[in-house]
XYZ file of C-alpha atoms in Angstrom:
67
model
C 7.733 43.938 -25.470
C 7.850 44.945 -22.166
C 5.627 47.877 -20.022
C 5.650 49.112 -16.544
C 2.338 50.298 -15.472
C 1.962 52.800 -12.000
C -0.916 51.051 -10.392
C -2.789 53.170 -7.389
C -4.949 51.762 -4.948
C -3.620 48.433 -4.573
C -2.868 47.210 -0.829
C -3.090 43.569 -0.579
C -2.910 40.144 -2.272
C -6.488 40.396 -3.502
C -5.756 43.730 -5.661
C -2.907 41.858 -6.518
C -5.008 39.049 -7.539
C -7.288 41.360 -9.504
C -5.146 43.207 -11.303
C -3.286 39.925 -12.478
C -6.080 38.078 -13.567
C -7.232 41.308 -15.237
C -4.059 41.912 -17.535
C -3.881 38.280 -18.532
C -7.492 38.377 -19.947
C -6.251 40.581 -22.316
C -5.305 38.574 -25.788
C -1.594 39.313 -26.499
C -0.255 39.336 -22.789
C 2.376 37.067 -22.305
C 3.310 37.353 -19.032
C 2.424 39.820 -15.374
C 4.338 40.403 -12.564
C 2.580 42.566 -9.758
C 4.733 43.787 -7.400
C 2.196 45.570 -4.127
C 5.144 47.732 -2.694
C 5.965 49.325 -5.444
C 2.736 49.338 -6.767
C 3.471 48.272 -10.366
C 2.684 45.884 -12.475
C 4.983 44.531 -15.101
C 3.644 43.123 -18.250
C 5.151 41.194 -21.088
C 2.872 41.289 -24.512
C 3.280 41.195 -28.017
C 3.344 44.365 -29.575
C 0.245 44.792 -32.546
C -1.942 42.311 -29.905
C -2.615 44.219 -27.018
C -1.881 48.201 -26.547
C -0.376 50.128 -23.150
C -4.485 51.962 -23.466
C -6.109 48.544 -23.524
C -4.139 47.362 -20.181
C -4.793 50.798 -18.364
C -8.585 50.199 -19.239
C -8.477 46.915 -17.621
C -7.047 48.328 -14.551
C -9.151 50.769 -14.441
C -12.189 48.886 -14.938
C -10.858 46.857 -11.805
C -11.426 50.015 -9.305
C -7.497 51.069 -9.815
C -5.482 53.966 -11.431
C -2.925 54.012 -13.927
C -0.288 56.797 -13.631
């Protein structure tokens, strides 16, 4: 499966950085692409593993939102 998430907040490589490393903590994530400009982040995980509320947490828990 595939989810785009509406991350707030980020403006350079380090929230990049932290919002990467964040998502692939998570067991069940696959693979992340964060793209700054249009402040998402793309994330490829197995459905059952990991749930769209468990990434937004991890976001969040990062200083970021999640729209």
């Amino acid at each position: 499966m595939e989810k785009t998430l509406k991350v707030e907040g980020m403006t350079c490589n380090h929230c990049k950085s932290a919002v990467t490393s964040a998502l692939k903590e998570l067991n069940g994530v696959q693979d992340v692409d964060v793209n700054l400009e249009r402040r998402e982040a793309s994330v490829v995980y197995e459905e059952g593993k990991v749930s769209e509320s468990d990434m937004k947490n991890a976001v969040e828990e990062q200083g970021y939102d999640v729209k």
